[in-house]
Amino acid sequence: MGTAAIGIDIGGTGIKGALVDVDTGGLLSERIKMPTPKGGRPNDIVQTVLEVIGKVPQLREGAPVGVCFPAVVQHGRTMSAANVSDEWIGLEAEKLFEEGIGRDITFVNDADAAGYAESQFGAGKGRPGFTILTTLGTGIGSALIYEGLLVPNAELGHLALDGHEDYEKVASYAAMEREGLSWKQWAKRLQKYYAHLEMLFSPDLFIVGGGVSKHYQEFFPLLDLKTEIVPAAFRNNAGILGCAALAAHAAGTRRRREAEHAVEATN
Ligand code: BGC
């Protein structure tokens, strides 16, 4: 068995967690899912995360823990709240979870976690150059990955485009459902969106995640793009895999730094 880390994915409707083999991206435990507490308030979510962790029997003492969340996360603080309670804005979320859980965690944006998972284990694995992952769900999440390196906190779902101040409000999967759009109507909006991203970033690859990506055959053929576009390999587990892998990465970096400091101290 390879290196293990725990991944916890906090979403608007559910909180999911599992132990992950971060060398292969395989799950080492059952995937636990519990409903997100109503209102999505910080302390309630911490309690549910504790319950999820408590239900992973193979939970290894000391395994790094990664948690991902649908907000901008800077230095452990949640800096936005597009589809969650406003109480998260400016909150020291990483600290709150560390105190609640009683161990160190790595706290990241949900789309960043999904993008990292796809680049390490999924549709972007081994792909050179620049990949943009977008998740089409309640909102639109985005992750920028260049040669396996993640540039965090791209909020490309909130681009102002085509007379709309916040394009995720008209082009997310939730918007399609809300307005009862056909695939063709929705694809028209997606076309504008992805063509705009192409113009801004010239990526080598688009990966499309979110539950609706399993129906990619319904809308990919309606898009006319220069860039290759592929569905995500992981729909439900991408967040879990990615934040577990990022937590293991952060733990490795911490260990290396400590070892370097120890050598410096003895010199
Ligand atoms: C949020 C992002 C998040 C995305 C997907 C957006 O509304 O601003 O931070 O990644 O939804 O959950």
mmCIF file of N, CA and C and ligand atoms in Angstrom, residues 70-72 80 82-83 109-111 135 139-142 155 158 168, ligand 1:
data_model
loop_
_atom_site.group_PDB
_atom_site.id
_atom_site.type_symbol
_atom_site.label_atom_id
_atom_site.label_comp_id
_atom_site.label_asym_id
_atom_site.label_seq_id
_atom_site.Cartn_x
_atom_site.Cartn_y
_atom_site.Cartn_z
ATOM 1 N N PRO A 70 -16.119 25.034 -1.171
ATOM 2 C CA PRO A 70 -16.396 25.894 -2.328
ATOM 3 C C PRO A 70 -16.214 27.389 -2.069
ATOM 4 N N ALA A 71 -14.980 27.786 -1.777
ATOM 5 C CA ALA A 71 -14.692 29.207 -1.569
ATOM 6 C C ALA A 71 -13.222 29.459 -1.884
ATOM 7 N N VAL A 72 -12.887 30.714 -2.084
ATOM 8 C CA VAL A 72 -11.475 31.098 -2.185
ATOM 9 C C VAL A 72 -10.832 30.809 -0.834
ATOM 10 N N SER A 80 -14.493 33.953 0.450
ATOM 11 C CA SER A 80 -15.696 34.211 -0.351
ATOM 12 C C SER A 80 -16.771 33.240 0.105
ATOM 13 N N ALA A 82 -19.845 32.130 -2.282
ATOM 14 C CA ALA A 82 -20.775 32.312 -3.399
ATOM 15 C C ALA A 82 -22.059 31.511 -3.189
ATOM 16 N N ASN A 83 -21.922 30.275 -2.712
ATOM 17 C CA ASN A 83 -23.121 29.437 -2.539
ATOM 18 C C ASN A 83 -23.208 28.840 -1.141
ATOM 19 N N ASN A 109 -9.571 25.080 -1.924
ATOM 20 C CA ASN A 109 -10.779 25.278 -2.737
ATOM 21 C C ASN A 109 -11.188 23.948 -3.393
ATOM 22 N N ASP A 110 -12.495 23.719 -3.529
ATOM 23 C CA ASP A 110 -12.974 22.425 -4.059
ATOM 24 C C ASP A 110 -12.582 22.167 -5.516
ATOM 25 N N ALA A 111 -12.656 23.206 -6.351
ATOM 26 C CA ALA A 111 -12.296 23.003 -7.758
ATOM 27 C C ALA A 111 -10.783 22.805 -7.907
ATOM 28 N N THR A 135 -15.678 22.853 -13.220
ATOM 29 C CA THR A 135 -16.727 21.966 -12.716
ATOM 30 C C THR A 135 -18.061 22.664 -12.925
ATOM 31 N N GLY A 139 -22.416 26.004 -8.938
ATOM 32 C CA GLY A 139 -21.714 27.148 -9.530
ATOM 33 C C GLY A 139 -20.825 26.615 -10.636
ATOM 34 N N ILE A 140 -19.855 27.432 -11.037
ATOM 35 C CA ILE A 140 -18.800 26.928 -11.926
ATOM 36 C C ILE A 140 -17.484 27.092 -11.174
ATOM 37 N N GLY A 141 -16.821 25.967 -10.925
ATOM 38 C CA GLY A 141 -15.511 26.012 -10.271
ATOM 39 C C GLY A 141 -14.437 25.915 -11.335
ATOM 40 N N SER A 142 -13.232 26.411 -11.007
ATOM 41 C CA SER A 142 -12.158 26.318 -11.996
ATOM 42 C C SER A 142 -10.819 26.071 -11.327
ATOM 43 N N GLU A 155 -11.047 31.998 -9.970
ATOM 44 C CA GLU A 155 -12.511 32.025 -9.797
ATOM 45 C C GLU A 155 -13.142 32.353 -11.138
ATOM 46 N N HIS A 158 -16.943 33.250 -12.115
ATOM 47 C CA HIS A 158 -17.580 34.545 -11.853
ATOM 48 C C HIS A 158 -17.210 35.605 -12.894
ATOM 49 N N GLU A 168 -21.532 32.325 -13.933
ATOM 50 C CA GLU A 168 -21.988 31.022 -13.412
ATOM 51 C C GLU A 168 -23.505 31.023 -13.170
HETATM 52 C C1 BGC B 1 -17.185 29.354 -5.976
HETATM 53 C C2 BGC B 1 -15.884 28.600 -6.162
HETATM 54 C C3 BGC B 1 -16.164 27.108 -6.230
HETATM 55 C C4 BGC B 1 -17.220 26.809 -7.267
HETATM 56 C C5 BGC B 1 -17.590 25.332 -7.313
HETATM 57 C C6 BGC B 1 -18.159 28.967 -7.055
HETATM 58 O O1 BGC B 1 -19.356 29.645 -6.871
HETATM 59 O O2 BGC B 1 -16.953 30.755 -6.026
HETATM 60 O O3 BGC B 1 -14.983 28.893 -5.127
HETATM 61 O O4 BGC B 1 -14.975 26.429 -6.532
HETATM 62 O O5 BGC B 1 -18.397 27.558 -7.024
HETATM 63 O O6 BGC B 1 -18.079 24.871 -6.094
#
